[in-house]
């Protein structure tokens, strides 16, 4: 199972729509979750709306939290999305076999068996989570909380029976750029995570859409950069047809 977990505190302002990018991620089997980090109790009406729309388009969850809630929320959303993905797959199978896609419609004994299987798959299925961090200037005071959340998420995933991996990206890569930078390739370990954040240059634009597209591209290319599928995004990971 594949997830993108976007951590941001504001609206995108460069490149393609992040909602379109999230929809594309979903079409490739990648769920997009979004955590909006509150600033003085508010991310603004426009920012909150965009956060919700990105998650809806990406088939994921969205939450608005303060820094104290960030770590717990990241873990909850990651696990809940795993269960949600499995439930959808099970319902699809039920519909094909029984002509009814509802777990609730099953007899109690069968329903209990299906729920047990879902719980087991949630713990044993392979999981990859790509963390995409907004590194615009307004996120600087929240970076310590983001680092703690990533650390706690990795510890949580290591407790699963299934193989779990994390990759970390931040955007923008430069003050006036619209690119996304890979800070840590797929890993099952915490080694090297603490070296990421001191090197981040906070500031610049918020190219959320192009950043999501580049993470999707990373998924499609695979860890070694080649899955045998030709990238449709060009050299910078963007879908040119959608750039505004």
mmCIF file of C-alpha atoms in Angstrom, residues 11-243:
data_model
loop_
_atom_site.group_PDB
_atom_site.id
_atom_site.type_symbol
_atom_site.label_atom_id
_atom_site.label_comp_id
_atom_site.label_asym_id
_atom_site.label_seq_id
_atom_site.Cartn_x
_atom_site.Cartn_y
_atom_site.Cartn_z
ATOM 1 C CA UNK A 11 -2.163 27.473 0.203
ATOM 2 C CA UNK A 12 -0.241 26.459 -2.894
ATOM 3 C CA UNK A 13 0.720 29.372 -5.116
ATOM 4 C CA UNK A 14 2.890 27.963 -7.921
ATOM 5 C CA UNK A 15 2.255 25.447 -10.694
ATOM 6 C CA UNK A 16 -0.558 23.004 -11.273
ATOM 7 C CA UNK A 17 -3.492 22.498 -8.947
ATOM 8 C CA UNK A 18 -2.630 20.222 -6.001
ATOM 9 C CA UNK A 19 -6.175 18.821 -6.237
ATOM 10 C CA UNK A 20 -5.485 17.641 -9.803
ATOM 11 C CA UNK A 21 -2.140 16.230 -8.656
ATOM 12 C CA UNK A 22 -3.794 14.357 -5.778
ATOM 13 C CA UNK A 23 -6.404 12.902 -8.135
ATOM 14 C CA UNK A 24 -3.598 11.645 -10.356
ATOM 15 C CA UNK A 25 -1.893 10.060 -7.338
ATOM 16 C CA UNK A 26 -5.127 8.245 -6.485
ATOM 17 C CA UNK A 27 -5.404 6.961 -10.064
ATOM 18 C CA UNK A 28 -1.950 5.413 -9.598
ATOM 19 C CA UNK A 29 -3.023 3.660 -6.391
ATOM 20 C CA UNK A 30 -1.428 6.202 -4.030
ATOM 21 C CA UNK A 31 -3.597 7.689 -1.271
ATOM 22 C CA UNK A 32 -2.945 11.318 -0.309
ATOM 23 C CA UNK A 33 -3.386 12.384 3.321
ATOM 24 C CA UNK A 34 -3.017 16.027 4.341
ATOM 25 C CA UNK A 35 -2.219 17.509 7.748
ATOM 26 C CA UNK A 36 -2.777 21.250 8.057
ATOM 27 C CA UNK A 37 -0.633 22.662 10.875
ATOM 28 C CA UNK A 38 -2.473 25.471 12.605
ATOM 29 C CA UNK A 39 -0.821 28.869 12.986
ATOM 30 C CA UNK A 40 -2.284 30.922 15.854
ATOM 31 C CA UNK A 41 -5.434 28.796 15.647
ATOM 32 C CA UNK A 42 -6.116 29.226 11.946
ATOM 33 C CA UNK A 43 -4.797 28.294 8.507
ATOM 34 C CA UNK A 44 -7.280 30.569 6.803
ATOM 35 C CA UNK A 45 -10.518 29.649 5.086
ATOM 36 C CA UNK A 46 -8.857 29.176 1.699
ATOM 37 C CA UNK A 47 -6.066 27.040 3.135
ATOM 38 C CA UNK A 48 -8.489 24.816 5.056
ATOM 39 C CA UNK A 49 -10.615 24.348 1.938
ATOM 40 C CA UNK A 50 -7.612 23.389 -0.178
ATOM 41 C CA UNK A 51 -6.387 20.889 2.431
ATOM 42 C CA UNK A 52 -9.789 19.185 2.439
ATOM 43 C CA UNK A 53 -10.057 19.147 -1.373
ATOM 44 C CA UNK A 54 -6.565 17.656 -1.810
ATOM 45 C CA UNK A 55 -7.364 14.782 0.558
ATOM 46 C CA UNK A 56 -10.760 14.133 -1.024
ATOM 47 C CA UNK A 57 -9.256 14.029 -4.512
ATOM 48 C CA UNK A 58 -6.452 11.783 -3.286
ATOM 49 C CA UNK A 59 -8.752 9.308 -1.563
ATOM 50 C CA UNK A 60 -7.211 10.102 1.807
ATOM 51 C CA UNK A 61 -7.897 11.938 5.048
ATOM 52 C CA UNK A 62 -7.356 15.541 6.143
ATOM 53 C CA UNK A 63 -6.942 17.045 9.589
ATOM 54 C CA UNK A 64 -6.236 20.516 10.960
ATOM 55 C CA UNK A 65 -4.059 20.276 14.071
ATOM 56 C CA UNK A 66 -1.770 22.302 16.294
ATOM 57 C CA UNK A 67 1.845 21.245 16.783
ATOM 58 C CA UNK A 68 1.056 19.381 20.018
ATOM 59 C CA UNK A 69 -1.380 17.098 18.160
ATOM 60 C CA UNK A 70 0.780 16.577 15.082
ATOM 61 C CA UNK A 71 2.594 13.362 16.049
ATOM 62 C CA UNK A 72 -0.539 11.534 17.203
ATOM 63 C CA UNK A 73 -2.507 12.710 14.160
ATOM 64 C CA UNK A 74 0.138 11.545 11.675
ATOM 65 C CA UNK A 75 0.131 8.051 13.187
ATOM 66 C CA UNK A 76 -3.660 7.874 13.300
ATOM 67 C CA UNK A 77 -4.113 8.986 9.694
ATOM 68 C CA UNK A 78 -1.493 6.573 8.392
ATOM 69 C CA UNK A 79 -3.066 3.565 10.085
ATOM 70 C CA UNK A 80 -6.647 4.615 9.320
ATOM 71 C CA UNK A 81 -5.832 4.970 5.625
ATOM 72 C CA UNK A 82 -4.371 1.454 5.598
ATOM 73 C CA UNK A 83 -7.607 0.057 7.044
ATOM 74 C CA UNK A 84 -9.699 2.187 4.682
ATOM 75 C CA UNK A 85 -7.756 0.913 1.663
ATOM 76 C CA UNK A 86 -8.222 -2.703 2.731
ATOM 77 C CA UNK A 87 -11.932 -2.184 3.416
ATOM 78 C CA UNK A 88 -12.470 -0.773 -0.060
ATOM 79 C CA UNK A 89 -10.653 -3.743 -1.605
ATOM 80 C CA UNK A 90 -12.713 -6.205 0.443
ATOM 81 C CA UNK A 91 -15.970 -4.462 -0.461
ATOM 82 C CA UNK A 92 -15.009 -4.622 -4.126
ATOM 83 C CA UNK A 93 -14.415 -8.370 -3.834
ATOM 84 C CA UNK A 94 -17.710 -8.844 -1.988
ATOM 85 C CA UNK A 95 -19.566 -6.999 -4.710
ATOM 86 C CA UNK A 96 -18.036 -9.197 -7.390
ATOM 87 C CA UNK A 97 -18.730 -12.426 -5.495
ATOM 88 C CA UNK A 98 -22.044 -11.680 -3.795
ATOM 89 C CA UNK A 99 -23.372 -8.724 -5.735
ATOM 90 C CA UNK A 100 -23.277 -6.690 -2.516
ATOM 91 C CA UNK A 101 -20.366 -4.465 -1.581
ATOM 92 C CA UNK A 102 -21.410 -3.821 2.001
ATOM 93 C CA UNK A 103 -19.644 -5.567 4.879
ATOM 94 C CA UNK A 104 -22.562 -4.605 7.137
ATOM 95 C CA UNK A 105 -24.934 -6.612 4.940
ATOM 96 C CA UNK A 106 -23.163 -9.877 5.771
ATOM 97 C CA UNK A 107 -24.506 -12.237 8.457
ATOM 98 C CA UNK A 108 -22.961 -11.498 11.891
ATOM 99 C CA UNK A 109 -20.614 -14.513 11.881
ATOM 100 C CA UNK A 110 -19.343 -13.750 8.370
ATOM 101 C CA UNK A 111 -19.026 -10.057 9.185
ATOM 102 C CA UNK A 112 -16.843 -10.870 12.203
ATOM 103 C CA UNK A 113 -14.597 -13.043 10.049
ATOM 104 C CA UNK A 114 -14.192 -10.304 7.436
ATOM 105 C CA UNK A 115 -13.367 -7.708 10.117
ATOM 106 C CA UNK A 116 -10.728 -10.058 11.560
ATOM 107 C CA UNK A 117 -9.136 -10.481 8.129
ATOM 108 C CA UNK A 118 -9.127 -6.699 7.601
ATOM 109 C CA UNK A 119 -7.398 -6.175 10.967
ATOM 110 C CA UNK A 120 -4.818 -8.838 10.159
ATOM 111 C CA UNK A 121 -4.096 -7.393 6.715
ATOM 112 C CA UNK A 122 -3.739 -3.941 8.266
ATOM 113 C CA UNK A 123 -0.865 -5.216 10.379
ATOM 114 C CA UNK A 124 0.834 -7.504 7.860
ATOM 115 C CA UNK A 125 0.508 -5.742 4.485
ATOM 116 C CA UNK A 126 3.517 -3.890 3.111
ATOM 117 C CA UNK A 127 3.312 -0.101 3.488
ATOM 118 C CA UNK A 128 5.213 2.826 2.003
ATOM 119 C CA UNK A 129 4.642 6.359 3.284
ATOM 120 C CA UNK A 130 6.171 9.309 1.440
ATOM 121 C CA UNK A 131 6.232 12.339 3.743
ATOM 122 C CA UNK A 132 5.998 15.614 1.824
ATOM 123 C CA UNK A 133 6.926 18.612 3.965
ATOM 124 C CA UNK A 134 6.054 22.210 3.190
ATOM 125 C CA UNK A 135 9.295 24.127 3.782
ATOM 126 C CA UNK A 136 7.905 27.621 3.179
ATOM 127 C CA UNK A 137 8.961 30.323 5.633
ATOM 128 C CA UNK A 138 5.828 30.110 7.792
ATOM 129 C CA UNK A 139 6.571 26.442 8.592
ATOM 130 C CA UNK A 140 9.921 27.203 10.255
ATOM 131 C CA UNK A 141 8.563 27.466 13.842
ATOM 132 C CA UNK A 142 6.759 24.143 13.375
ATOM 133 C CA UNK A 143 9.702 22.148 12.070
ATOM 134 C CA UNK A 144 10.657 20.637 15.426
ATOM 135 C CA UNK A 145 7.140 19.236 15.783
ATOM 136 C CA UNK A 146 7.300 17.821 12.235
ATOM 137 C CA UNK A 147 10.609 16.101 13.004
ATOM 138 C CA UNK A 148 9.183 14.595 16.187
ATOM 139 C CA UNK A 149 6.097 13.403 14.292
ATOM 140 C CA UNK A 150 8.222 11.632 11.670
ATOM 141 C CA UNK A 151 10.314 9.983 14.391
ATOM 142 C CA UNK A 152 7.213 8.756 16.222
ATOM 143 C CA UNK A 153 5.594 7.564 12.994
ATOM 144 C CA UNK A 154 8.634 5.458 12.136
ATOM 145 C CA UNK A 155 8.619 3.889 15.607
ATOM 146 C CA UNK A 156 4.914 3.144 15.173
ATOM 147 C CA UNK A 157 5.436 1.555 11.762
ATOM 148 C CA UNK A 158 8.350 -0.531 13.026
ATOM 149 C CA UNK A 159 5.917 -2.130 15.472
ATOM 150 C CA UNK A 160 3.818 -3.478 12.567
ATOM 151 C CA UNK A 161 4.322 -7.043 11.382
ATOM 152 C CA UNK A 162 4.398 -6.015 7.736
ATOM 153 C CA UNK A 163 7.290 -4.285 6.017
ATOM 154 C CA UNK A 164 7.022 -0.501 6.425
ATOM 155 C CA UNK A 165 9.130 2.141 4.692
ATOM 156 C CA UNK A 166 9.305 5.930 4.842
ATOM 157 C CA UNK A 167 10.736 8.442 2.379
ATOM 158 C CA UNK A 168 10.996 12.175 3.137
ATOM 159 C CA UNK A 169 10.666 15.077 0.689
ATOM 160 C CA UNK A 170 10.448 18.843 1.128
ATOM 161 C CA UNK A 171 9.347 21.658 -1.148
ATOM 162 C CA UNK A 172 10.300 24.075 -2.574
ATOM 163 C CA UNK A 173 13.870 23.027 -3.239
ATOM 164 C CA UNK A 174 14.977 26.638 -3.663
ATOM 165 C CA UNK A 175 13.578 29.995 -2.642
ATOM 166 C CA UNK A 176 12.069 30.779 -6.041
ATOM 167 C CA UNK A 177 11.752 27.224 -7.343
ATOM 168 C CA UNK A 178 8.831 24.927 -7.995
ATOM 169 C CA UNK A 179 10.715 21.720 -7.361
ATOM 170 C CA UNK A 180 10.616 19.061 -4.673
ATOM 171 C CA UNK A 181 13.721 17.588 -3.015
ATOM 172 C CA UNK A 182 14.201 13.989 -1.835
ATOM 173 C CA UNK A 183 15.796 14.190 1.616
ATOM 174 C CA UNK A 184 15.675 10.519 2.557
ATOM 175 C CA UNK A 185 15.089 7.577 0.200
ATOM 176 C CA UNK A 186 12.960 4.591 1.200
ATOM 177 C CA UNK A 187 14.118 3.260 4.556
ATOM 178 C CA UNK A 188 12.907 1.091 7.407
ATOM 179 C CA UNK A 189 15.267 2.757 9.866
ATOM 180 C CA UNK A 190 15.617 6.084 11.676
ATOM 181 C CA UNK A 191 19.300 6.519 10.839
ATOM 182 C CA UNK A 192 19.955 9.790 9.056
ATOM 183 C CA UNK A 193 16.627 11.418 9.824
ATOM 184 C CA UNK A 194 18.070 13.930 12.272
ATOM 185 C CA UNK A 195 20.458 15.256 9.616
ATOM 186 C CA UNK A 196 17.597 16.350 7.336
ATOM 187 C CA UNK A 197 16.084 19.285 9.178
ATOM 188 C CA UNK A 198 19.153 21.378 10.106
ATOM 189 C CA UNK A 199 19.988 21.620 6.390
ATOM 190 C CA UNK A 200 16.559 22.821 5.227
ATOM 191 C CA UNK A 201 16.476 26.356 3.828
ATOM 192 C CA UNK A 202 13.023 27.558 4.790
ATOM 193 C CA UNK A 203 11.313 30.107 2.556
ATOM 194 C CA UNK A 204 10.042 30.749 -0.934
ATOM 195 C CA UNK A 205 6.903 29.734 -2.785
ATOM 196 C CA UNK A 206 4.491 26.868 -2.092
ATOM 197 C CA UNK A 207 4.400 24.600 -5.183
ATOM 198 C CA UNK A 208 2.224 21.881 -3.642
ATOM 199 C CA UNK A 209 0.862 20.486 -6.910
ATOM 200 C CA UNK A 210 4.230 20.028 -8.643
ATOM 201 C CA UNK A 211 5.633 18.539 -5.410
ATOM 202 C CA UNK A 212 2.898 15.898 -5.245
ATOM 203 C CA UNK A 213 3.520 15.028 -8.898
ATOM 204 C CA UNK A 214 7.227 14.518 -8.264
ATOM 205 C CA UNK A 215 6.519 12.174 -5.357
ATOM 206 C CA UNK A 216 4.148 10.194 -7.605
ATOM 207 C CA UNK A 217 6.942 10.033 -10.168
ATOM 208 C CA UNK A 218 9.289 8.710 -7.487
ATOM 209 C CA UNK A 219 6.811 5.956 -6.669
ATOM 210 C CA UNK A 220 6.431 5.006 -10.328
ATOM 211 C CA UNK A 221 10.159 4.924 -10.971
ATOM 212 C CA UNK A 222 10.825 2.768 -7.926
ATOM 213 C CA UNK A 223 13.667 2.961 -5.429
ATOM 214 C CA UNK A 224 16.328 2.419 -8.068
ATOM 215 C CA UNK A 225 14.824 5.082 -10.321
ATOM 216 C CA UNK A 226 13.556 2.653 -12.948
ATOM 217 C CA UNK A 227 10.402 0.547 -12.960
ATOM 218 C CA UNK A 228 10.403 0.100 -16.694
ATOM 219 C CA UNK A 229 7.675 2.721 -17.032
ATOM 220 C CA UNK A 230 8.466 5.904 -18.877
ATOM 221 C CA UNK A 231 7.844 9.034 -16.828
ATOM 222 C CA UNK A 232 5.112 11.282 -18.192
ATOM 223 C CA UNK A 233 6.212 14.344 -16.268
ATOM 224 C CA UNK A 234 9.435 15.355 -17.975
ATOM 225 C CA UNK A 235 12.634 16.127 -16.088
ATOM 226 C CA UNK A 236 11.041 18.115 -13.284
ATOM 227 C CA UNK A 237 8.248 15.660 -12.434
ATOM 228 C CA UNK A 238 5.423 17.944 -13.587
ATOM 229 C CA UNK A 239 2.626 17.178 -16.018
ATOM 230 C CA UNK A 240 3.037 20.010 -18.461
ATOM 231 C CA UNK A 241 -0.556 19.823 -19.701
ATOM 232 C CA UNK A 242 -1.824 20.869 -16.290
ATOM 233 C CA UNK A 243 0.580 23.687 -15.466
#
